Amino acid sequence: MNPVKPGETPRTPWIVGVSGASGTPYAAAVLRALLAAGESVDLVVSRASRLTLLDETGISFRDAHWRDDLREWLSRGADGKPDTFSVDLDAVRHWSAGDLAAGPSSGSYPTKGMLIVPASTASVAGVALGLSKDLLQRAASVTLKEGRPLVVAVRETPLNGQTLRHLVTLDDAGANVVPASPAFYAGATHIQDLVDFVAGRVLDAAGVPHRLYRRWQGELGGGSHRADSQ
């Protein structure tokens, strides 16, 4: 586990908010990597994202059975193949998206920051405007007001002017906007490689160590030699 820093408790989690944009494999890769890095996670899965998860994976995410559903989700590869990864969920705590009395709704609840992955344009707008219509948006607003890291992995194309203005508002407020845009210089040969690149960039923005993709070393032609991923 990571050492406890001044002002942190023995369990100071990262909040991971999953919104309704397409891209649930990105969220799965981020969650697996956070757990592999020894981090604790507070998970908020929006109502809209549950429909996306069902559409993209066939998995129903249910509050009453969240642990079983999350294990099934995280064990799948980006290609949908089951039992691709093994996961330990002991460090995960789940909060219902409708629970506005949850821990992450208060600034006195200690966290390291928040990652919204994927971030829909609706969630971007809600956070930028301070709507706090559900726990995901409320936790993001709290993260900003407390001066903690907020990473927003927006997943939409094309982006209209309104959304671009909302993203600028979030950047001005201190958030780190990370578009879900895979790169190819790392030698991707599989859909999981592209997913892991985006997940890795999200974790880079949060300062969480990982080995999800081969980093640029200033030498051309190295893309065929991928780093081992976890």
Coordinates of N, CA and C in Angstrom, one line a residue:
M1 N 0.8 -1.2 0.0 CA 0.0 0.0 0.0 C 0.9 1.3 0.0
N2 N 0.3 2.3 -0.6 CA 1.1 3.6 -0.6 C 1.2 4.1 0.9
P3 N 2.2 4.8 1.2 CA 2.4 5.4 2.6 C 1.3 6.4 2.8
V4 N 1.0 6.6 4.1 CA 0.0 7.6 4.5 C 0.7 8.9 4.6
K5 N 0.2 9.9 3.9 CA 0.8 11.3 3.9 C 0.1 12.1 5.0
P6 N 0.7 13.2 5.4 CA 0.1 14.1 6.4 C -1.3 14.6 5.9
G7 N -2.3 14.5 6.8 CA -3.6 14.9 6.5 C -4.5 13.8 5.9
E8 N -3.9 12.6 5.6 CA -4.6 11.5 5.1 C -4.9 10.5 6.2
T9 N -5.9 9.7 6.0 CA -6.2 8.6 6.9 C -5.7 7.3 6.3
P10 N -5.6 6.2 7.1 CA -5.1 4.9 6.5 C -5.8 4.5 5.3
R11 N -7.1 4.9 5.1 CA -7.8 4.7 3.9 C -8.2 6.0 3.3
T12 N -7.4 6.5 2.3 CA -7.7 7.8 1.6 C -7.9 7.4 0.2
P13 N -9.1 7.2 -0.3 CA -9.3 6.6 -1.6 C -9.3 7.7 -2.8
W14 N -9.1 7.1 -4.0 CA -9.5 7.9 -5.2 C -10.9 7.6 -5.5
I15 N -11.7 8.6 -5.8 CA -13.0 8.5 -6.2 C -13.0 8.2 -7.7
V16 N -13.7 7.2 -8.2 CA -13.8 6.9 -9.6 C -15.2 7.0 -10.0
G17 N -15.6 8.0 -10.8 CA -16.9 8.2 -11.3 C -17.1 7.7 -12.7
V18 N -18.0 6.9 -13.0 CA -18.3 6.3 -14.3 C -19.6 6.9 -14.8
S19 N -19.5 7.7 -15.9 CA -20.7 8.4 -16.4 C -21.2 7.6 -17.6
G20 N -22.2 8.2 -18.3 CA -22.9 7.4 -19.3 C -22.3 7.4 -20.7
A21 N -21.1 8.0 -20.9 CA -20.5 8.0 -22.2 C -20.0 6.6 -22.6
S22 N -20.0 6.3 -23.9 CA -19.4 5.1 -24.3 C -17.9 5.0 -23.9
G23 N -17.5 3.8 -23.5 CA -16.1 3.7 -23.0 C -15.9 3.0 -21.7
T24 N -16.8 2.1 -21.3 CA -16.7 1.4 -20.1 C -15.4 0.6 -20.0
P25 N -14.8 0.1 -21.1 CA -13.5 -0.5 -20.9 C -12.4 0.4 -20.4
Y26 N -12.5 1.7 -20.6 CA -11.5 2.7 -20.1 C -11.7 2.7 -18.5
A27 N -12.9 2.7 -18.1 CA -13.1 2.7 -16.6 C -12.6 1.5 -16.0
A28 N -12.8 0.3 -16.6 CA -12.3 -0.9 -16.1 C -10.8 -1.0 -16.0
A29 N -10.1 -0.5 -17.0 CA -8.7 -0.5 -17.0 C -8.1 0.5 -15.9
V30 N -8.7 1.6 -15.7 CA -8.3 2.5 -14.7 C -8.5 1.9 -13.3
L31 N -9.7 1.3 -13.1 CA -9.9 0.6 -11.8 C -8.9 -0.5 -11.5
R32 N -8.7 -1.3 -12.5 CA -7.7 -2.4 -12.3 C -6.3 -1.9 -11.9
A33 N -5.9 -0.8 -12.7 CA -4.6 -0.3 -12.4 C -4.5 0.4 -11.1
L34 N -5.5 1.1 -10.6 CA -5.5 1.7 -9.3 C -5.3 0.7 -8.2
L35 N -6.1 -0.4 -8.4 CA -6.0 -1.5 -7.4 C -4.6 -2.2 -7.4
A36 N -4.1 -2.3 -8.6 CA -2.8 -2.9 -8.7 C -1.7 -2.1 -8.1
A37 N -1.9 -0.7 -8.1 CA -1.0 0.2 -7.5 C -1.1 0.3 -6.0
G38 N -2.0 -0.5 -5.4 CA -2.2 -0.4 -4.0 C -3.1 0.7 -3.5
E39 N -3.9 1.3 -4.4 CA -4.8 2.4 -4.1 C -6.1 1.9 -3.6
S40 N -6.8 2.6 -2.7 CA -8.2 2.4 -2.4 C -9.1 3.2 -3.3
V41 N -10.2 2.7 -3.6 CA -11.1 3.3 -4.6 C -12.5 3.4 -4.0
D42 N -13.1 4.6 -4.1 CA -14.6 4.8 -3.9 C -15.2 4.9 -5.3
L43 N -16.1 4.0 -5.6 CA -16.7 3.9 -6.9 C -18.1 4.5 -6.9
V44 N -18.4 5.3 -7.9 CA -19.7 5.9 -8.2 C -20.1 5.6 -9.7
V45 N -21.1 4.8 -9.9 CA -21.5 4.4 -11.2 C -22.9 5.1 -11.5
S46 N -22.9 6.0 -12.4 CA -24.1 6.8 -12.7 C -25.2 5.9 -13.2
R47 N -26.5 6.4 -13.2 CA -27.6 5.6 -13.7 C -27.4 5.4 -15.2
A48 N -27.0 6.5 -15.9 CA -26.8 6.4 -17.4 C -25.7 5.4 -17.7
S49 N -24.7 5.4 -16.9 CA -23.5 4.5 -17.3 C -23.9 3.0 -17.2
R50 N -24.9 2.7 -16.3 CA -25.3 1.3 -16.2 C -26.0 0.8 -17.5
L51 N -26.7 1.8 -18.2 CA -27.2 1.4 -19.5 C -26.1 1.2 -20.5
T52 N -25.1 2.0 -20.5 CA -24.0 1.9 -21.4 C -23.2 0.6 -21.1
L53 N -23.0 0.3 -19.8 CA -22.3 -0.9 -19.4 C -23.1 -2.2 -19.9
L54 N -24.4 -2.1 -19.8 CA -25.2 -3.3 -20.2 C -25.1 -3.4 -21.7
D55 N -25.1 -2.3 -22.4 CA -25.1 -2.3 -23.9 C -23.7 -2.8 -24.4
E56 N -22.6 -2.3 -23.7 CA -21.3 -2.6 -24.2 C -20.8 -4.0 -23.7
T57 N -21.3 -4.5 -22.6 CA -20.8 -5.7 -22.1 C -21.8 -6.8 -21.8
G58 N -23.1 -6.4 -21.7 CA -24.1 -7.3 -21.3 C -24.2 -7.5 -19.8
I59 N -23.5 -6.7 -19.0 CA -23.4 -6.8 -17.6 C -24.4 -5.8 -16.9
S60 N -25.3 -6.2 -16.1 CA -26.1 -5.4 -15.3 C -25.4 -5.0 -14.0
F61 N -25.3 -3.7 -13.7 CA -24.6 -3.3 -12.5 C -25.7 -2.9 -11.5
R62 N -25.8 -3.7 -10.4 CA -26.9 -3.5 -9.5 C -26.3 -3.1 -8.1
D63 N -26.9 -2.2 -7.4 CA -26.4 -1.7 -6.1 C -26.3 -2.9 -5.1
A64 N -27.4 -3.7 -5.2 CA -27.4 -4.8 -4.2 C -26.4 -5.9 -4.5
H65 N -25.9 -6.0 -5.7 CA -25.0 -7.0 -6.1 C -23.7 -6.4 -6.7
W66 N -23.4 -5.2 -6.3 CA -22.3 -4.5 -7.0 C -21.0 -5.2 -7.0
R67 N -20.7 -6.0 -5.9 CA -19.4 -6.6 -5.9 C -19.3 -7.7 -6.9
D68 N -20.3 -8.5 -7.0 CA -20.3 -9.6 -8.1 C -20.3 -9.0 -9.5
D69 N -21.1 -8.0 -9.7 CA -21.2 -7.3 -11.0 C -19.9 -6.7 -11.3
L70 N -19.2 -6.0 -10.4 CA -18.0 -5.3 -10.6 C -16.9 -6.3 -10.9
R71 N -16.8 -7.4 -10.2 CA -15.8 -8.5 -10.5 C -16.0 -9.0 -11.9
E72 N -17.2 -9.3 -12.3 CA -17.4 -9.8 -13.7 C -17.0 -8.8 -14.7
W73 N -17.3 -7.5 -14.4 CA -16.9 -6.4 -15.4 C -15.4 -6.3 -15.5
L74 N -14.7 -6.2 -14.3 CA -13.2 -5.9 -14.3 C -12.5 -7.2 -14.8
S75 N -13.0 -8.3 -14.7 CA -12.3 -9.5 -15.2 C -12.3 -9.7 -16.7
R76 N -13.1 -8.9 -17.4 CA -13.2 -9.0 -18.8 C -12.2 -8.1 -19.5
G77 N -11.7 -8.6 -20.7 CA -10.8 -7.8 -21.5 C -11.6 -6.8 -22.3
A78 N -11.0 -5.9 -23.0 CA -11.7 -4.9 -23.8 C -12.4 -5.5 -24.9
D79 N -12.0 -6.7 -25.3 CA -12.6 -7.5 -26.4 C -13.8 -8.2 -25.9
G80 N -14.1 -8.1 -24.6 CA -15.3 -8.8 -24.1 C -15.0 -10.2 -23.6
K81 N -13.8 -10.7 -23.7 CA -13.5 -12.1 -23.3 C -13.5 -12.1 -21.8
P82 N -14.3 -13.1 -21.2 CA -14.3 -13.2 -19.7 C -13.1 -13.8 -19.1
D83 N -12.9 -13.5 -17.8 CA -11.8 -14.1 -17.1 C -10.4 -13.8 -17.7
T84 N -10.3 -12.6 -18.3 CA -9.0 -12.2 -18.8 C -8.1 -11.6 -17.7
F85 N -8.7 -11.0 -16.7 CA -7.9 -10.4 -15.6 C -8.5 -11.0 -14.3
S86 N -7.6 -11.1 -13.3 CA -8.0 -11.4 -11.9 C -8.0 -10.1 -11.1
V87 N -9.0 -9.9 -10.3 CA -9.1 -8.7 -9.5 C -9.4 -9.0 -8.0
D88 N -8.9 -8.1 -7.2 CA -9.2 -8.2 -5.7 C -9.9 -6.9 -5.4
L89 N -11.1 -7.0 -4.9 CA -12.0 -5.9 -4.7 C -12.0 -5.4 -3.2
D90 N -11.1 -5.9 -2.4 CA -11.1 -5.6 -1.0 C -10.9 -4.1 -0.7
A91 N -10.2 -3.4 -1.6 CA -10.0 -1.9 -1.4 C -11.0 -1.1 -2.1
V92 N -12.1 -1.7 -2.6 CA -13.2 -0.9 -3.3 C -14.4 -0.7 -2.3
R93 N -14.9 0.5 -2.3 CA -16.1 0.9 -1.6 C -17.1 1.5 -2.7
H94 N -18.3 1.0 -2.7 CA -19.3 1.5 -3.7 C -20.3 2.4 -3.0
W95 N -20.6 3.5 -3.7 CA -21.6 4.4 -3.3 C -22.7 4.5 -4.4
S96 N -23.9 4.4 -4.0 CA -25.0 4.6 -5.0 C -25.0 6.0 -5.6
A97 N -25.2 6.2 -6.9 CA -25.2 7.5 -7.5 C -26.3 8.4 -7.0
G98 N -27.3 7.8 -6.4 CA -28.4 8.7 -5.9 C -28.2 9.0 -4.4
D99 N -27.1 8.6 -3.8 CA -26.9 8.8 -2.3 C -26.1 10.1 -2.1
L100 N -26.9 11.2 -2.0 CA -26.2 12.5 -1.8 C -25.8 12.7 -0.4
A101 N -26.0 11.8 0.5 CA -25.5 11.8 1.9 C -24.3 10.9 2.0
A102 N -23.7 10.4 0.9 CA -22.6 9.6 0.9 C -21.3 10.3 1.3
G103 N -20.3 9.6 1.7 CA -19.0 10.2 2.2 C -18.5 11.2 1.2
P104 N -18.3 10.9 -0.1 CA -17.7 11.8 -1.1 C -18.5 13.1 -1.4
S105 N -19.7 13.2 -0.8 CA -20.5 14.4 -1.0 C -20.0 15.5 -0.1
S106 N -19.1 15.2 0.9 CA -18.6 16.2 1.8 C -17.2 16.5 1.7
G107 N -16.7 17.7 1.8 CA -15.3 18.0 1.7 C -14.5 17.5 2.9
S108 N -15.2 17.2 4.0 CA -14.5 16.6 5.2 C -14.2 15.2 5.1
Y109 N -14.8 14.5 4.0 CA -14.4 13.1 3.8 C -13.1 13.1 3.0
P110 N -12.1 12.4 3.5 CA -10.8 12.5 2.9 C -10.6 11.6 1.7
T111 N -10.2 12.2 0.6 CA -9.9 11.5 -0.6 C -8.6 12.1 -1.3
K112 N -8.0 11.3 -2.2 CA -6.9 11.8 -2.9 C -7.3 12.7 -4.1
G113 N -8.5 12.5 -4.6 CA -9.0 13.2 -5.7 C -10.0 12.3 -6.4
M114 N -10.3 12.7 -7.7 CA -11.4 12.0 -8.4 C -11.0 11.9 -9.9
L115 N -11.4 10.8 -10.4 CA -11.3 10.5 -11.9 C -12.7 10.2 -12.4
I116 N -13.1 11.0 -13.4 CA -14.3 10.7 -14.1 C -14.0 10.0 -15.5
V117 N -14.2 8.8 -15.6 CA -13.8 8.0 -16.8 C -14.8 6.9 -17.1
P118 N -15.4 6.9 -18.3 CA -15.4 8.0 -19.2 C -16.3 9.2 -18.7
A119 N -16.1 10.4 -19.2 CA -16.9 11.5 -18.9 C -17.8 11.9 -20.0
S120 N -19.1 11.8 -19.8 CA -20.0 12.2 -20.9 C -20.1 13.7 -20.9
T121 N -20.6 14.3 -22.0 CA -20.8 15.7 -22.1 C -21.8 16.2 -21.1
A122 N -22.8 15.3 -20.7 CA -23.7 15.7 -19.7 C -23.1 15.9 -18.4
S123 N -22.2 15.0 -18.0 CA -21.5 15.1 -16.7 C -20.5 16.2 -16.7
V124 N -19.9 16.5 -17.9 CA -19.0 17.7 -18.0 C -19.8 18.9 -17.7
A125 N -21.0 19.0 -18.4 CA -21.8 20.2 -18.2 C -22.2 20.3 -16.7
G126 N -22.7 19.2 -16.1 CA -23.1 19.3 -14.7 C -22.1 19.7 -13.8
V127 N -20.9 19.2 -14.0 CA -19.8 19.6 -13.1 C -19.4 21.1 -13.3
A128 N -19.3 21.5 -14.6 CA -18.9 22.8 -14.9 C -19.9 23.9 -14.4
L129 N -21.2 23.5 -14.4 CA -22.2 24.4 -13.9 C -22.5 24.3 -12.5
G130 N -21.9 23.3 -11.8 CA -22.1 23.1 -10.4 C -23.5 22.6 -10.1
L131 N -24.1 21.7 -10.9 CA -25.5 21.3 -10.7 C -25.6 20.3 -9.6
S132 N -24.6 19.4 -9.4 CA -24.7 18.4 -8.4 C -26.0 17.6 -8.4
K133 N -26.4 17.2 -9.6 CA -27.7 16.5 -9.6 C -27.6 15.0 -9.2
D134 N -26.4 14.5 -9.1 CA -26.2 13.1 -8.5 C -24.9 13.1 -7.8
L135 N -24.6 12.0 -7.2 CA -23.3 11.9 -6.4 C -22.1 12.1 -7.2
L136 N -22.1 11.6 -8.5 CA -20.9 11.8 -9.3 C -20.6 13.3 -9.5
Q137 N -21.6 14.1 -9.8 CA -21.4 15.5 -10.0 C -21.1 16.2 -8.7
R138 N -21.7 15.8 -7.6 CA -21.5 16.4 -6.3 C -20.1 16.2 -5.9
A139 N -19.6 14.9 -6.0 CA -18.3 14.6 -5.6 C -17.2 15.3 -6.4
A140 N -17.5 15.5 -7.7 CA -16.6 16.3 -8.5 C -16.5 17.7 -8.1
S141 N -17.7 18.3 -7.8 CA -17.7 19.7 -7.3 C -16.9 19.8 -6.0
V142 N -17.1 18.9 -5.1 CA -16.4 18.9 -3.8 C -14.9 18.8 -4.1
T143 N -14.5 17.9 -5.0 CA -13.1 17.7 -5.3 C -12.5 19.0 -5.7
L144 N -13.2 19.8 -6.6 CA -12.7 21.1 -7.0 C -12.6 22.1 -5.9
K145 N -13.6 22.2 -5.1 CA -13.6 23.2 -4.1 C -12.6 22.9 -3.0
E146 N -12.2 21.7 -2.8 CA -11.2 21.3 -1.8 C -9.8 21.4 -2.4
G147 N -9.7 21.7 -3.7 CA -8.4 21.8 -4.3 C -7.7 20.5 -4.5
R148 N -8.5 19.4 -4.7 CA -7.9 18.1 -4.9 C -7.9 17.8 -6.4
P149 N -7.1 16.9 -6.9 CA -7.0 16.6 -8.3 C -8.3 16.1 -8.8
L150 N -8.7 16.6 -10.0 CA -9.9 16.1 -10.7 C -9.5 15.9 -12.1
V151 N -9.6 14.6 -12.6 CA -9.3 14.3 -14.0 C -10.5 13.9 -14.7
V152 N -10.8 14.5 -15.8 CA -12.0 14.3 -16.6 C -11.6 13.7 -17.9
A153 N -11.9 12.5 -18.1 CA -11.6 11.8 -19.4 C -12.8 11.8 -20.3
V154 N -12.9 13.0 -21.0 CA -14.1 13.2 -21.8 C -14.1 12.3 -23.1
R155 N -15.2 11.7 -23.4 CA -15.3 10.7 -24.5 C -16.5 11.1 -25.3
E156 N -16.3 11.9 -26.4 CA -17.3 12.3 -27.3 C -16.7 12.9 -28.5
T157 N -17.3 12.8 -29.7 CA -16.9 13.4 -30.9 C -18.0 13.5 -31.9
P158 N -18.1 14.7 -32.6 CA -17.3 15.9 -32.4 C -17.8 16.6 -31.1
L159 N -17.0 17.6 -30.7 CA -17.3 18.4 -29.6 C -17.9 19.8 -30.1
N160 N -19.1 20.1 -29.6 CA -19.6 21.4 -30.0 C -19.1 22.5 -29.1
G161 N -19.4 23.8 -29.5 CA -18.9 24.9 -28.7 C -19.3 24.9 -27.3
Q162 N -20.5 24.5 -27.0 CA -21.0 24.5 -25.6 C -20.1 23.6 -24.7
T163 N -19.9 22.4 -25.2 CA -19.1 21.5 -24.5 C -17.6 22.0 -24.3
L164 N -17.1 22.5 -25.4 CA -15.7 23.1 -25.3 C -15.7 24.2 -24.3
R165 N -16.7 25.0 -24.2 CA -16.7 26.1 -23.2 C -16.8 25.5 -21.8
H166 N -17.5 24.4 -21.6 CA -17.6 23.7 -20.3 C -16.3 23.1 -19.9
L167 N -15.5 22.6 -20.9 CA -14.2 22.0 -20.6 C -13.2 23.1 -20.3
V168 N -13.3 24.2 -20.9 CA -12.5 25.4 -20.5 C -12.8 25.8 -19.1
T169 N -14.1 25.8 -18.7 CA -14.4 26.2 -17.4 C -13.8 25.2 -16.4
L170 N -13.8 23.9 -16.7 CA -13.2 22.9 -15.8 C -11.7 23.1 -15.7
D171 N -11.1 23.4 -16.8 CA -9.7 23.6 -16.8 C -9.3 24.9 -16.0
D172 N -10.1 25.9 -16.1 CA -9.9 27.1 -15.3 C -10.1 26.8 -13.8
A173 N -11.0 25.9 -13.5 CA -11.2 25.5 -12.1 C -10.2 24.6 -11.5
G174 N -9.2 24.2 -12.4 CA -8.2 23.3 -11.9 C -8.2 21.9 -12.2
A175 N -9.3 21.5 -13.0 CA -9.4 20.1 -13.4 C -8.4 19.8 -14.6
N176 N -8.0 18.6 -14.7 CA -7.2 18.1 -15.8 C -8.1 17.4 -16.8
V177 N -8.2 17.9 -18.0 CA -9.1 17.4 -19.0 C -8.2 16.5 -19.9
V178 N -8.6 15.2 -19.9 CA -7.8 14.2 -20.7 C -8.8 13.5 -21.7
P179 N -8.8 14.0 -23.0 CA -9.6 13.3 -24.0 C -9.3 11.9 -24.1
A180 N -10.3 11.1 -24.3 CA -10.1 9.6 -24.5 C -9.6 9.4 -25.9
S181 N -8.4 9.7 -26.2 CA -7.8 9.7 -27.6 C -6.6 8.7 -27.6
P182 N -6.8 7.5 -28.0 CA -5.7 6.5 -28.0 C -4.6 7.0 -29.0
A183 N -3.3 6.7 -28.6 CA -2.2 6.9 -29.5 C -1.7 5.6 -30.0
F184 N -0.9 5.6 -31.1 CA -0.5 4.4 -31.7 C 1.0 4.2 -31.7
Y185 N 1.8 5.2 -31.2 CA 3.3 5.0 -31.1 C 3.7 3.9 -30.2
A186 N 2.8 3.5 -29.3 CA 3.3 2.5 -28.3 C 3.2 1.1 -28.8
G187 N 2.9 1.0 -30.1 CA 2.9 -0.3 -30.8 C 1.6 -1.2 -30.5
A188 N 0.5 -0.5 -30.5 CA -0.8 -1.3 -30.2 C -1.0 -2.3 -31.2
T189 N -1.3 -3.5 -30.7 CA -1.7 -4.6 -31.6 C -3.0 -5.2 -31.3
H190 N -3.7 -4.7 -30.2 CA -4.9 -5.3 -29.7 C -5.7 -4.1 -29.2
I191 N -7.1 -4.3 -29.2 CA -7.9 -3.3 -28.6 C -7.6 -2.9 -27.2
Q192 N -7.1 -3.9 -26.4 CA -6.7 -3.7 -25.0 C -5.6 -2.7 -24.9
D193 N -4.7 -2.7 -25.9 CA -3.5 -1.8 -25.9 C -4.0 -0.4 -26.0
L194 N -5.0 -0.1 -26.9 CA -5.5 1.2 -27.1 C -6.3 1.7 -25.8
V195 N -7.0 0.8 -25.2 CA -7.7 1.1 -24.0 C -6.7 1.5 -22.9
D196 N -5.7 0.6 -22.8 CA -4.7 0.8 -21.7 C -4.0 2.1 -21.9
F197 N -3.8 2.6 -23.1 CA -3.1 3.9 -23.3 C -3.9 5.0 -22.7
V198 N -5.2 5.0 -23.0 CA -6.0 6.1 -22.5 C -6.1 6.0 -20.9
A199 N -6.2 4.8 -20.4 CA -6.3 4.6 -19.0 C -5.0 5.1 -18.4
G200 N -3.8 4.8 -19.0 CA -2.5 5.2 -18.5 C -2.4 6.7 -18.5
R201 N -2.9 7.4 -19.5 CA -2.8 8.8 -19.5 C -3.7 9.4 -18.4
V202 N -4.8 8.8 -18.1 CA -5.6 9.3 -17.0 C -4.9 9.2 -15.7
L203 N -4.2 8.0 -15.5 CA -3.4 7.8 -14.3 C -2.2 8.7 -14.2
D204 N -1.6 9.0 -15.4 CA -0.5 9.9 -15.4 C -0.9 11.3 -14.8
A205 N -2.1 11.7 -15.3 CA -2.6 13.0 -14.9 C -2.9 13.0 -13.4
A206 N -3.2 11.9 -12.8 CA -3.5 11.8 -11.4 C -2.2 11.5 -10.6
G207 N -1.1 11.2 -11.2 CA 0.2 10.9 -10.5 C 0.2 9.5 -9.9
V208 N -0.5 8.6 -10.5 CA -0.5 7.2 -10.0 C 0.4 6.4 -10.9
P209 N 1.4 5.7 -10.4 CA 2.3 4.9 -11.2 C 1.6 3.7 -11.8
H210 N 2.0 3.3 -13.0 CA 1.5 2.2 -13.7 C 2.4 1.7 -14.8
R211 N 2.1 0.6 -15.4 CA 2.9 0.1 -16.6 C 1.9 -0.3 -17.7
L212 N 1.0 0.6 -18.0 CA 0.0 0.2 -18.9 C 0.4 0.4 -20.4
Y213 N 1.4 1.2 -20.7 CA 1.8 1.4 -22.1 C 3.3 1.8 -22.1
R214 N 3.8 1.6 -23.3 CA 5.2 1.9 -23.5 C 5.4 3.4 -23.7
R215 N 6.2 4.0 -22.8 CA 6.4 5.4 -22.9 C 7.4 5.8 -24.0
W216 N 7.2 7.0 -24.5 CA 8.1 7.5 -25.6 C 9.5 7.8 -25.0
Q217 N 10.5 7.2 -25.7 CA 11.9 7.3 -25.3 C 12.7 8.2 -26.2
G218 N 12.1 8.9 -27.1 CA 12.8 9.7 -28.1 C 13.5 9.0 -29.2
E219 N 13.1 7.7 -29.4 CA 13.7 6.9 -30.5 C 12.6 6.4 -31.4
L220 N 12.8 6.6 -32.7 CA 11.8 6.1 -33.6 C 11.9 4.6 -33.8
G221 N 10.8 4.0 -34.1 CA 10.8 2.6 -34.4 C 10.7 1.6 -33.3
G222 N 10.4 2.2 -32.1 CA 10.3 1.3 -30.9 C 8.9 0.8 -30.6
G223 N 8.0 1.1 -31.5 CA 6.6 0.8 -31.2 C 6.3 -0.7 -31.2
S224 N 7.2 -1.5 -31.8 CA 6.9 -2.9 -31.9 C 7.4 -3.6 -30.6
H225 N 7.9 -2.9 -29.7 CA 8.4 -3.5 -28.4 C 7.6 -2.9 -27.3
R226 N 6.5 -3.5 -27.0 CA 5.6 -3.0 -25.9 C 6.1 -3.4 -24.5
A227 N 5.9 -2.4 -23.6 CA 6.2 -2.8 -22.2 C 5.2 -3.7 -21.7
D228 N 5.5 -4.5 -20.7 CA 4.6 -5.4 -20.1 C 3.5 -4.5 -19.4
S229 N 2.3 -4.9 -19.5 CA 1.2 -4.2 -18.9 C 0.7 -5.0 -17.7
Q230 N 0.0 -4.3 -16.8 CA -0.6 -5.0 -15.6 C -2.0 -4.8 -15.6

